[in-house]
Coordinates of N, CA and C in Angstrom, one line a residue:
M1 N 109.0 74.5 63.2 CA 108.4 74.3 64.0 C 108.6 72.5 65.2
R2 N 108.7 72.5 66.0 CA 109.0 72.2 67.2 C 108.0 71.2 66.8
L3 N 108.4 69.5 67.5 CA 107.2 68.6 67.9 C 107.1 68.8 69.2
R4 N 105.8 68.7 69.4 CA 105.7 68.7 71.0 C 105.7 67.1 71.9
P5 N 106.1 67.2 72.6 CA 106.2 65.5 73.5 C 105.0 64.9 73.2
W6 N 103.8 65.5 73.0 CA 102.7 64.3 73.2 C 102.6 63.4 71.6
L7 N 102.9 64.8 70.7 CA 103.2 64.1 69.3 C 104.0 63.0 69.3
I8 N 105.4 62.9 69.9 CA 106.1 62.0 69.4 C 105.4 60.8 70.2
A9 N 105.2 60.9 71.7 CA 104.6 60.2 72.4 C 103.7 59.1 71.2
L10 N 103.2 59.7 70.7 CA 101.8 59.3 69.8 C 102.6 58.4 68.5
A11 N 103.2 59.2 68.2 CA 103.9 58.7 66.5 C 104.8 57.2 67.2
A12 N 105.6 57.2 68.2 CA 105.9 56.3 69.1 C 104.7 55.1 68.7
G13 N 103.7 55.1 69.8 CA 102.9 54.2 69.6 C 102.0 53.9 68.9
A14 N 102.2 55.2 67.7 CA 101.8 54.2 66.0 C 102.6 53.3 65.7
G15 N 103.4 53.1 66.3 CA 104.6 52.6 64.9 C 105.5 53.2 64.2
L16 N 105.8 54.2 64.3 CA 106.4 55.2 63.4 C 108.3 54.9 63.8
S17 N 108.4 54.5 65.0 CA 109.5 55.0 65.2 C 110.4 53.5 65.6
P18 N 111.1 52.7 65.2 CA 111.8 51.7 65.0 C 111.8 51.5 66.1
A19 N 111.5 49.7 66.5 CA 112.1 49.0 68.0 C 113.8 49.2 68.2
F20 N 113.7 48.9 69.5 CA 115.3 48.9 70.5 C 115.4 47.2 69.9
S21 N 116.2 47.8 68.7 CA 116.8 45.7 69.0 C 118.1 46.0 68.4
G22 N 118.5 44.8 69.5 CA 120.0 44.1 69.7 C 121.1 45.3 70.3
V23 N 120.3 46.0 71.5 CA 121.4 47.0 72.2 C 121.4 46.6 73.4
P24 N 122.9 46.4 73.9 CA 122.9 45.5 75.1 C 122.7 46.3 76.5
A25 N 122.3 45.5 77.3 CA 121.8 46.4 78.9 C 123.1 47.3 79.2
G26 N 123.2 48.1 79.5 CA 124.1 49.0 80.5 C 125.2 49.5 79.3
A27 N 124.6 49.3 78.4 CA 126.3 50.4 77.6 C 126.3 51.7 77.6
V28 N 125.1 52.2 78.1 CA 125.0 53.7 78.2 C 124.4 54.1 79.8
T29 N 124.5 55.0 80.6 CA 123.7 54.8 81.7 C 123.3 56.5 81.4
C30 N 121.8 56.0 81.0 CA 120.8 57.1 80.8 C 120.0 56.7 82.2
R31 N 119.5 58.2 82.7 CA 118.2 58.6 83.5 C 117.3 59.9 83.3
N32 N 116.2 59.6 83.9 CA 115.5 60.9 83.6 C 116.2 62.1 85.2
A33 N 116.0 62.8 85.3 CA 116.1 63.4 86.5 C 115.7 64.7 86.5
E34 N 114.9 65.5 87.7 CA 114.7 66.7 88.0 C 116.0 67.3 88.5
F35 N 116.2 68.8 88.0 CA 117.2 70.4 88.5 C 115.8 71.5 88.5
S36 N 116.1 71.8 90.2 CA 115.6 73.1 89.9 C 114.3 73.6 89.6
G37 N 113.4 72.1 90.2 CA 112.1 72.0 89.0 C 112.2 72.0 87.7
N38 N 112.7 71.7 87.3 CA 113.1 71.4 85.3 C 113.5 69.9 85.6
R39 N 112.7 69.4 84.3 CA 113.0 67.9 83.9 C 114.2 67.4 82.8
Y40 N 114.9 66.5 83.0 CA 115.7 66.8 82.0 C 116.2 64.8 81.8
A41 N 116.3 64.7 80.8 CA 117.6 63.2 80.5 C 118.5 63.4 80.2
L42 N 119.7 62.6 80.9 CA 120.9 62.7 81.1 C 121.7 61.5 81.0
C43 N 122.7 61.3 80.4 CA 123.1 59.9 79.5 C 124.7 60.3 79.9
Q44 N 125.3 59.3 80.6 CA 126.6 59.7 80.5 C 127.3 58.4 80.2
V45 N 128.9 58.6 79.6 CA 129.2 58.0 78.7 C 131.2 57.9 79.3
D46 N 131.4 56.5 79.4 CA 132.6 56.3 79.7 C 133.5 56.4 79.3
M47 N 134.4 57.0 78.4 CA 135.2 57.3 77.3 C 136.4 56.1 78.0
T48 N 136.3 55.8 78.7 CA 137.4 54.3 78.7 C 137.1 52.9 78.2
Q49 N 135.7 52.8 78.1 CA 135.0 52.1 78.1 C 134.2 51.7 76.2
E50 N 133.6 53.0 76.6 CA 132.8 52.8 75.2 C 133.5 53.4 73.8
D51 N 132.9 52.9 72.9 CA 133.2 54.0 71.6 C 132.2 54.8 71.4
L52 N 132.6 56.0 71.2 CA 131.3 57.5 71.2 C 132.5 58.1 69.6
R53 N 131.5 58.6 68.7 CA 131.9 58.5 67.8 C 130.7 59.9 66.7
L54 N 131.8 60.9 66.1 CA 130.9 61.3 65.7 C 130.0 61.6 64.3
F55 N 129.0 61.6 63.4 CA 128.6 61.1 62.5 C 127.8 62.3 61.6
L56 N 127.9 62.1 60.1 CA 127.4 63.8 59.5 C 127.3 62.8 58.0
Y57 N 128.0 62.4 57.2 CA 127.6 61.8 56.0 C 127.9 60.8 55.9
D58 N 127.0 59.8 55.1 CA 127.6 58.9 54.5 C 128.2 58.4 54.1
A59 N 128.4 57.1 53.4 CA 129.8 57.0 52.2 C 129.8 57.5 50.8
G60 N 127.9 58.2 50.0 CA 127.8 58.4 49.4 C 128.0 59.6 49.5
G61 N 128.1 60.1 50.3 CA 128.5 61.9 50.8 C 127.5 62.4 51.1
A62 N 125.9 61.4 51.3 CA 125.0 62.2 51.5 C 124.9 62.7 53.6
P63 N 123.9 63.6 53.8 CA 123.9 63.5 55.5 C 123.3 62.0 56.3
Y64 N 123.5 61.7 57.3 CA 122.7 60.9 57.6 C 121.4 61.0 58.0
G65 N 121.5 62.5 58.6 CA 119.9 62.9 59.2 C 119.1 62.3 60.1
E66 N 119.2 61.4 60.4 CA 118.4 60.4 61.6 C 119.3 59.4 62.1
F67 N 118.9 59.0 63.4 CA 119.3 58.3 63.4 C 119.3 56.7 63.6
S68 N 117.9 56.3 63.0 CA 117.9 54.9 61.7 C 118.6 54.7 61.0
A69 N 118.9 56.0 60.2 CA 120.6 55.7 58.6 C 121.6 55.7 59.8
I70 N 122.1 56.0 60.4 CA 123.5 55.5 61.1 C 122.8 53.8 61.5
D71 N 122.2 53.8 62.0 CA 122.0 52.0 62.7 C 121.9 51.3 61.6
A72 N 121.3 51.5 60.2 CA 121.2 50.6 59.6 C 122.6 50.5 58.5
R73 N 123.7 51.9 58.2 CA 125.2 51.5 58.1 C 125.9 50.8 59.4
L74 N 125.3 50.8 60.4 CA 126.2 50.2 61.1 C 125.9 48.9 61.2
A75 N 125.0 48.5 61.0 CA 124.4 46.9 60.6 C 124.8 46.3 60.5
G76 N 125.8 46.2 58.6 CA 127.0 46.0 57.8 C 128.0 45.3 58.7
E77 N 128.1 46.0 60.2 CA 129.4 45.8 61.1 C 129.2 44.5 61.8
G78 N 127.8 44.4 61.6 CA 127.5 44.1 63.2 C 127.4 44.9 64.5
K79 N 126.8 46.4 64.5 CA 127.0 46.8 66.0 C 125.5 47.5 65.5
V80 N 125.9 49.0 66.6 CA 124.5 49.4 66.6 C 124.4 50.2 67.7
L81 N 123.8 51.5 67.3 CA 123.4 52.3 68.5 C 123.2 52.5 70.0
A82 N 124.1 52.5 70.9 CA 123.5 52.4 72.3 C 123.1 53.6 72.6
F83 N 123.1 54.6 72.4 CA 122.9 55.8 72.4 C 122.9 57.3 71.6
A84 N 122.1 58.4 71.0 CA 122.9 59.3 70.3 C 122.4 60.6 70.3
M85 N 122.9 61.7 70.1 CA 122.1 62.3 70.0 C 122.7 63.7 69.4
N86 N 121.8 64.6 68.3 CA 122.5 65.7 67.4 C 123.2 66.4 68.6
A87 N 124.5 67.3 67.2 CA 125.8 67.5 68.6 C 126.5 68.2 67.4
G88 N 125.7 69.5 67.2 CA 126.5 70.8 66.9 C 125.6 71.8 65.4
M89 N 125.5 72.3 65.0 CA 124.9 73.7 64.4 C 124.8 73.2 63.1
Y90 N 124.5 73.5 62.1 CA 124.3 72.8 60.6 C 123.9 74.2 59.9
H91 N 124.2 74.0 58.5 CA 123.4 75.3 57.5 C 122.5 74.0 57.2
E92 N 121.4 74.7 55.9 CA 119.9 74.4 55.7 C 120.6 73.0 54.9
D93 N 122.1 72.9 54.7 CA 121.7 71.7 53.5 C 123.2 70.4 54.3
R94 N 122.7 71.0 55.7 CA 123.3 70.1 57.3 C 124.9 70.0 57.3
A95 N 125.2 70.9 56.5 CA 127.2 70.8 55.9 C 126.9 71.9 57.8
P96 N 128.2 71.4 58.4 CA 128.5 72.1 59.8 C 129.0 73.3 59.8
V97 N 128.4 74.1 60.7 CA 128.8 76.0 60.8 C 130.2 76.0 61.3
G98 N 130.6 75.6 62.2 CA 131.7 75.3 62.5 C 132.7 74.0 62.6
H99 N 133.8 73.8 63.1 CA 134.8 73.0 63.0 C 134.1 71.7 62.6
Y100 N 134.6 71.0 62.3 CA 133.7 69.3 62.3 C 134.9 68.2 61.9
V101 N 135.3 67.4 62.0 CA 136.3 66.2 62.3 C 135.8 64.8 62.4
E102 N 135.9 63.9 62.1 CA 135.2 62.8 61.7 C 136.2 61.4 61.3
D103 N 136.5 60.8 61.7 CA 137.2 59.9 62.0 C 138.6 60.0 61.8
G104 N 139.3 61.4 61.8 CA 140.3 62.1 61.4 C 140.7 63.2 60.6
K105 N 139.7 63.4 60.2 CA 139.2 63.9 58.4 C 138.3 64.9 59.2
E106 N 139.1 66.5 58.4 CA 138.4 67.8 58.5 C 137.6 67.7 57.8
V107 N 136.5 68.1 57.7 CA 135.1 68.1 56.9 C 135.1 70.0 57.1
M108 N 135.7 70.5 57.9 CA 135.4 71.9 58.0 C 136.3 72.4 58.9
R109 N 136.4 73.5 58.6 CA 137.9 74.4 60.0 C 137.3 75.3 60.6
L110 N 137.9 75.6 61.8 CA 137.9 76.2 62.7 C 137.0 77.8 62.9
I111 N 135.9 77.8 63.3 CA 135.4 79.0 63.4 C 135.1 79.8 64.8
P112 N 137.1 81.0 64.6 CA 136.9 81.7 66.2 C 136.9 82.8 66.2
N113 N 135.6 83.6 65.1 CA 135.1 85.2 65.3 C 133.8 85.2 65.9
A114 N 133.4 86.0 66.2 CA 131.7 85.8 66.6 C 130.9 86.3 64.8
G115 N 130.0 85.7 65.6 CA 129.1 85.8 64.1 C 127.6 85.6 64.6
P116 N 126.4 86.0 64.1 CA 125.1 85.3 63.9 C 124.9 84.3 64.9
G117 N 123.7 84.6 65.6 CA 122.6 83.5 66.5 C 123.4 83.1 67.4
N118 N 123.3 81.5 68.2 CA 124.3 81.0 69.1 C 125.4 80.9 69.2
F119 N 125.3 80.3 67.9 CA 126.8 79.6 67.5 C 128.3 80.7 67.7
G120 N 127.4 82.5 67.1 CA 128.5 83.0 67.2 C 128.5 83.7 68.2
L121 N 128.1 83.3 69.8 CA 127.8 84.1 70.6 C 129.0 83.9 71.6
L122 N 130.3 84.2 71.4 CA 131.3 83.8 72.1 C 131.5 84.0 74.0
P123 N 131.8 83.5 74.5 CA 133.0 82.1 74.0 C 131.8 80.7 73.4
N124 N 132.3 80.6 72.5 CA 131.6 79.2 71.8 C 132.8 77.8 72.0
G125 N 132.8 76.7 71.6 CA 133.9 76.1 72.0 C 133.5 74.7 71.2
V126 N 134.5 73.7 71.1 CA 134.6 72.6 70.6 C 134.6 71.4 71.0
F127 N 133.7 69.8 71.4 CA 133.6 69.1 71.9 C 134.9 68.1 70.8
C128 N 135.7 67.9 71.7 CA 136.7 67.0 70.7 C 137.3 65.8 71.7
L129 N 137.3 64.6 70.3 CA 137.2 62.7 71.0 C 138.6 62.8 71.0
G130 N 139.3 62.0 71.9 CA 140.7 61.5 71.4 C 140.4 60.1 71.8
D131 N 141.9 59.7 72.3 CA 141.5 57.8 72.3 C 140.8 57.9 73.7
G132 N 140.3 57.4 73.8 CA 139.9 57.1 75.9 C 139.5 58.0 76.6
S133 N 139.3 59.5 75.6 CA 139.0 60.8 76.8 C 138.2 61.9 75.2
A134 N 137.3 62.6 76.4 CA 136.6 63.4 75.6 C 136.5 64.9 76.1
R135 N 136.5 66.1 75.4 CA 137.0 67.0 76.1 C 136.2 68.5 75.4
V136 N 135.2 69.4 76.6 CA 134.8 70.8 75.8 C 136.2 71.6 76.0
I137 N 136.2 72.0 74.6 CA 137.4 73.1 74.9 C 137.0 74.4 74.5
E138 N 137.1 75.3 74.9 CA 137.1 76.6 74.4 C 137.3 77.3 73.3
T139 N 136.9 78.2 72.4 CA 137.6 77.9 70.7 C 138.7 78.4 70.2
L140 N 139.2 79.5 71.2 CA 140.3 80.1 71.0 C 141.4 79.5 71.6
R141 N 140.8 78.5 73.5 CA 141.9 77.8 73.9 C 142.2 76.6 72.9
F142 N 141.0 75.8 71.7 CA 141.6 75.1 71.2 C 142.6 75.2 70.4
Q143 N 142.5 77.1 69.6 CA 142.9 77.1 68.6 C 144.4 77.2 69.1
D144 N 144.5 77.3 70.0 CA 146.2 77.9 70.8 C 147.0 76.5 70.6
E145 N 146.1 75.5 71.8 CA 146.5 74.4 72.2 C 146.6 73.1 70.5
A146 N 145.3 72.9 69.7 CA 145.3 72.6 68.5 C 145.6 71.1 68.9
P147 N 144.8 70.6 69.7 CA 145.2 69.3 70.4 C 144.1 67.6 68.8
A148 N 145.3 67.1 69.1 CA 144.2 66.1 68.0 C 143.1 65.3 68.4
C149 N 141.9 65.9 67.2 CA 140.7 65.0 67.9 C 140.8 63.7 66.8
R150 N 140.4 62.8 67.1 CA 140.2 61.4 66.3 C 138.5 62.4 65.5
Y151 N 137.2 62.8 66.3 CA 136.3 63.7 66.4 C 136.3 64.8 67.2
A152 N 135.6 65.7 66.2 CA 135.1 67.1 67.1 C 134.3 67.8 65.7
T153 N 133.7 68.5 67.3 CA 132.4 69.1 66.7 C 132.4 70.7 67.2
Q154 N 132.5 71.4 66.7 CA 132.5 73.0 67.6 C 130.7 73.4 67.6
S155 N 130.7 74.4 68.3 CA 129.3 74.8 69.0 C 129.3 75.7 69.7
G156 N 127.6 76.2 69.7 CA 128.0 77.5 71.1 C 126.2 78.0 70.9
P157 N 126.8 78.6 72.3 CA 127.7 79.2 73.0 C 127.8 78.1 74.3
M158 N 129.6 78.5 74.8 CA 129.7 77.9 75.9 C 128.5 77.6 77.2
L159 N 128.6 76.7 77.6 CA 127.7 76.6 78.7 C 128.3 77.5 80.2
V160 N 129.3 76.8 79.7 CA 130.5 77.1 81.4 C 132.0 76.3 81.0
I161 N 132.4 77.5 81.5 CA 134.0 77.7 81.7 C 134.6 77.9 82.2
D162 N 135.5 76.7 82.6 CA 136.2 76.9 83.7 C 135.7 77.1 84.8
G163 N 134.4 76.4 85.2 CA 134.1 76.6 86.2 C 133.1 78.0 86.1
E164 N 133.1 78.7 85.3 CA 132.1 80.0 85.5 C 130.8 80.0 84.3
L165 N 129.3 80.2 84.2 CA 128.6 80.3 83.6 C 129.3 81.0 82.9
H166 N 128.7 81.1 81.1 CA 128.9 82.5 80.2 C 128.7 83.6 80.6
P167 N 129.5 84.5 80.1 CA 128.4 85.6 80.8 C 127.7 86.5 80.5
R168 N 127.0 85.8 79.5 CA 126.0 86.8 78.7 C 124.6 85.8 79.3
F169 N 125.0 85.1 79.9 CA 123.4 84.5 80.4 C 122.9 85.3 81.7
L170 N 121.5 85.1 80.7 CA 120.8 86.0 82.4 C 119.8 85.5 83.5
P171 N 120.5 85.6 84.4 CA 119.3 84.4 85.6 C 117.9 84.7 85.6
D172 N 117.4 86.2 85.1 CA 115.9 86.4 85.3 C 115.6 86.5 83.0
S173 N 116.3 85.9 82.3 CA 115.6 85.6 81.0 C 114.7 84.7 80.6
T174 N 113.6 85.2 79.9 CA 112.3 84.9 79.5 C 112.5 83.3 78.2
S175 N 114.0 83.4 77.7 CA 114.1 83.0 76.3 C 114.2 81.5 76.8
R176 N 113.1 80.4 76.4 CA 112.9 79.4 77.0 C 112.2 78.3 75.9
Y177 N 113.4 77.3 75.6 CA 113.6 76.6 74.6 C 114.0 74.4 75.1
I178 N 113.3 74.0 74.6 CA 114.4 72.7 74.7 C 115.5 73.0 74.4
R179 N 116.6 72.0 75.1 CA 117.9 72.4 74.5 C 118.5 71.2 75.5
N180 N 119.9 70.8 74.6 CA 120.8 70.0 74.7 C 122.3 70.1 74.8
G181 N 122.8 69.8 74.9 CA 124.3 69.9 75.3 C 125.9 69.2 76.2
V182 N 126.6 69.0 76.1 CA 127.3 68.2 76.9 C 128.7 69.0 77.6
G183 N 129.0 67.9 78.5 CA 129.7 67.9 79.9 C 130.6 67.1 79.6
T184 N 131.7 67.5 80.0 CA 133.3 66.3 80.5 C 133.9 67.3 81.6
S185 N 134.3 65.9 82.6 CA 134.8 65.8 83.5 C 135.8 65.9 83.1
D186 N 137.1 66.7 84.4 CA 138.1 67.1 84.0 C 139.2 66.4 83.5
D187 N 138.9 65.0 84.1 CA 140.4 64.2 83.8 C 140.0 63.4 82.5
G188 N 138.6 63.8 81.1 CA 138.3 63.7 80.1 C 137.9 62.0 80.4
K189 N 137.3 61.9 81.3 CA 137.0 60.2 80.8 C 136.1 60.0 81.6
T190 N 134.8 60.9 81.4 CA 133.6 60.9 81.1 C 132.8 61.9 80.4
A191 N 131.8 61.7 79.7 CA 131.2 62.9 78.5 C 129.6 62.7 79.2
T192 N 129.1 63.9 79.7 CA 128.0 63.1 80.3 C 126.5 64.5 79.8
F193 N 125.7 63.8 78.7 CA 124.6 64.6 77.6 C 123.8 64.9 78.3
L194 N 122.9 65.8 78.3 CA 121.6 66.7 78.7 C 121.3 67.1 77.6
I195 N 119.8 66.8 77.8 CA 118.7 67.4 77.3 C 117.1 68.1 78.6
S196 N 116.7 68.9 78.1 CA 115.7 69.0 78.7 C 114.4 68.4 78.0
R197 N 113.4 68.7 79.2 CA 112.5 67.9 78.8 C 110.7 68.7 79.1
N198 N 111.4 70.1 79.4 CA 110.5 71.1 79.5 C 111.6 72.1 79.0
P199 N 110.7 73.3 78.2 CA 111.9 74.4 78.0 C 112.6 75.1 78.7
V200 N 114.0 75.3 78.6 CA 114.8 76.0 79.9 C 115.7 77.1 79.1
T201 N 115.6 78.5 80.5 CA 116.8 79.3 79.2 C 118.2 78.5 79.7
F202 N 118.9 79.4 79.0 CA 120.4 79.2 79.2 C 121.3 79.4 80.4
H203 N 120.5 80.1 81.1 CA 121.1 80.5 82.5 C 120.5 79.0 83.2
E204 N 119.1 78.0 83.3 CA 119.2 77.1 84.4 C 119.6 76.2 83.7
F205 N 120.1 76.0 81.6 CA 120.7 74.9 81.6 C 122.2 75.1 82.1
G206 N 122.6 75.9 81.8 CA 123.9 75.9 82.7 C 124.3 75.5 83.5
K207 N 123.6 76.2 84.7 CA 123.9 75.8 85.8 C 123.3 74.1 86.4
V208 N 123.2 73.6 85.4 CA 122.4 72.1 86.1 C 124.3 71.6 86.1
F209 N 125.1 71.9 84.6 CA 126.1 71.3 84.2 C 127.0 71.2 85.7
R210 N 127.1 73.1 85.8 CA 128.1 73.1 86.9 C 127.7 72.7 88.4
D211 N 126.5 73.5 88.4 CA 125.7 73.4 89.8 C 126.1 71.9 90.3
D212 N 125.0 70.9 89.7 CA 124.3 70.1 89.8 C 125.2 68.4 89.4
L213 N 125.7 68.9 88.1 CA 126.3 67.8 87.6 C 128.2 68.4 88.3
G214 N 128.5 69.4 88.4 CA 129.9 69.2 89.2 C 130.8 69.5 87.7
L215 N 130.9 70.0 86.7 CA 131.4 70.3 85.8 C 131.6 71.8 85.2
N216 N 133.1 71.7 84.9 CA 133.5 73.1 84.5 C 133.7 73.2 83.7
Q217 N 133.3 72.2 82.5 CA 133.6 72.5 80.9 C 131.9 71.7 80.5
A218 N 131.3 73.0 79.9 CA 130.1 72.2 78.7 C 129.7 73.3 77.8
L219 N 129.3 72.5 76.6 CA 128.7 73.2 75.4 C 127.6 73.0 74.9
F220 N 126.8 73.9 74.4 CA 125.5 73.9 74.0 C 125.4 73.3 72.8
F221 N 125.0 73.0 72.4 CA 124.8 71.8 70.8 C 123.9 72.1 70.0
D222 N 122.2 72.7 70.6 CA 121.0 73.2 70.0 C 119.8 73.3 71.2
G223 N 119.2 74.2 70.5 CA 117.8 73.9 71.3 C 116.7 74.4 70.2
N224 N 116.7 74.0 68.8 CA 115.4 73.9 68.0 C 115.7 72.7 67.5
I225 N 116.2 71.9 67.5 CA 116.1 70.5 66.5 C 116.6 69.2 68.0
S226 N 116.6 69.4 69.2 CA 117.4 68.5 69.9 C 116.7 67.7 69.9
R227 N 117.5 65.9 69.9 CA 116.7 64.8 69.5 C 117.3 63.9 70.4
L228 N 116.9 62.8 71.3 CA 117.3 62.2 71.8 C 117.3 60.9 71.4
Y229 N 118.7 59.3 71.4 CA 118.0 58.0 71.3 C 118.5 57.6 72.4
A230 N 117.9 57.2 72.3 CA 118.7 56.5 74.3 C 117.2 55.4 74.7
P231 N 117.1 54.0 74.4 CA 116.6 52.7 74.7 C 116.2 52.6 75.8
E232 N 117.6 52.8 77.2 CA 117.6 52.8 78.0 C 116.0 53.6 78.9
L233 N 116.0 54.7 77.7 CA 114.7 55.9 78.8 C 113.3 55.5 77.8
G234 N 113.5 54.7 76.9 CA 112.6 54.3 76.0 C 112.5 55.4 74.6
R235 N 113.6 56.4 74.5 CA 113.4 57.1 73.7 C 114.4 56.9 72.2
N236 N 113.1 57.6 70.8 CA 113.7 57.8 69.4 C 113.3 58.7 69.4
D237 N 113.4 60.3 69.3 CA 112.8 61.5 68.6 C 112.8 60.9 68.1
W238 N 112.3 61.5 67.0 CA 111.6 62.2 65.5 C 111.7 63.7 65.2
G239 N 112.1 64.0 64.2 CA 111.6 65.5 64.0 C 112.3 66.1 62.5
R240 N 113.0 67.4 62.6 CA 113.5 67.8 61.0 C 115.2 67.0 61.3
A241 N 115.5 66.9 60.1 CA 116.4 65.8 59.5 C 117.9 66.5 60.7
M242 N 118.8 65.9 61.0 CA 120.1 66.9 61.2 C 121.1 66.5 60.7
G243 N 121.8 67.2 61.1 CA 123.3 67.5 60.9 C 124.4 66.7 61.7
P244 N 125.2 67.3 61.7 CA 126.0 66.2 63.7 C 125.4 65.8 64.3
I245 N 126.0 64.1 64.6 CA 125.1 63.3 65.0 C 126.3 62.9 66.1
V246 N 125.8 62.8 67.6 CA 127.1 62.0 68.5 C 126.6 60.6 68.5
G247 N 127.4 59.7 69.0 CA 126.8 58.3 69.3 C 127.8 57.3 69.9
V248 N 127.1 56.7 70.9 CA 127.6 55.4 71.1 C 127.5 54.0 70.4
V249 N 128.6 53.4 69.9 CA 128.9 52.1 69.1 C 128.7 51.2 69.9
V250 N 128.5 50.0 69.7 CA 127.9 48.8 70.1 C 127.8 47.6 69.3
D251 N 128.4 46.3 70.0 CA 128.7 45.0 69.0 C 126.8 44.8 69.6
R252 N 126.3 44.8 68.6 CA 124.7 44.0 68.6 C 124.4 42.9 69.5
E253 N 123.5 42.8 70.4 CA 123.3 42.1 71.2 C 122.7 40.9 70.6
G254 N 123.5 39.3 70.6 CA 123.4 38.1 69.7 C 123.9 38.1 68.3
D255 N 125.0 39.1 67.9 CA 125.8 38.6 67.1 C 126.8 37.8 67.5

């Protein structure tokens, strides 16, 4: 079941979400925006300046599942999350459906073939983080190029491929969900994360990346458990436990 925005707000007002503490101002640029009548939250990460990582399992092999669990681990390093978002599809045990690499270690192989659900709606793609760069790469191209990724998560479908919307997206679709995803600049220096604030179609969501943000490559993360941690926007969404999570790590302010 999807948690309604008013429930999230009620929980936050009741003190059920931890306070945003120790996050330095300006670590990540986030803002609320409206495109073609739909509302979104948008966060941009400068890959030349910020430490963007993927998180899945803790040191004991258990899935983090929550933003707060990652923050608890980072506290021991004197660090904190400045931004985070769910980042790829996963099974009931929260194991990734597709390719996943964390800190150079491959957890799950690449899945190049079609399959059920949104993940298998080809073309899908991989979000690859290298040294100071981020790229969204279509899966078969990723398979051919075999880029070195310190972190990688496979998801699907692709939203934008070489400046074109996914061929299966329909302008008159009635399938609307809260959706989130990522797009990358052509030079790999900027990663732009987007989550809708009202239900949108795939076509509407993809057009924002291509037409409004001017991004030629963009990847869908999910549409059922989409969650955002963005202190700049006062958001610490709660809901079902997550699988892969992407986040910016910064030094805790005051340490």
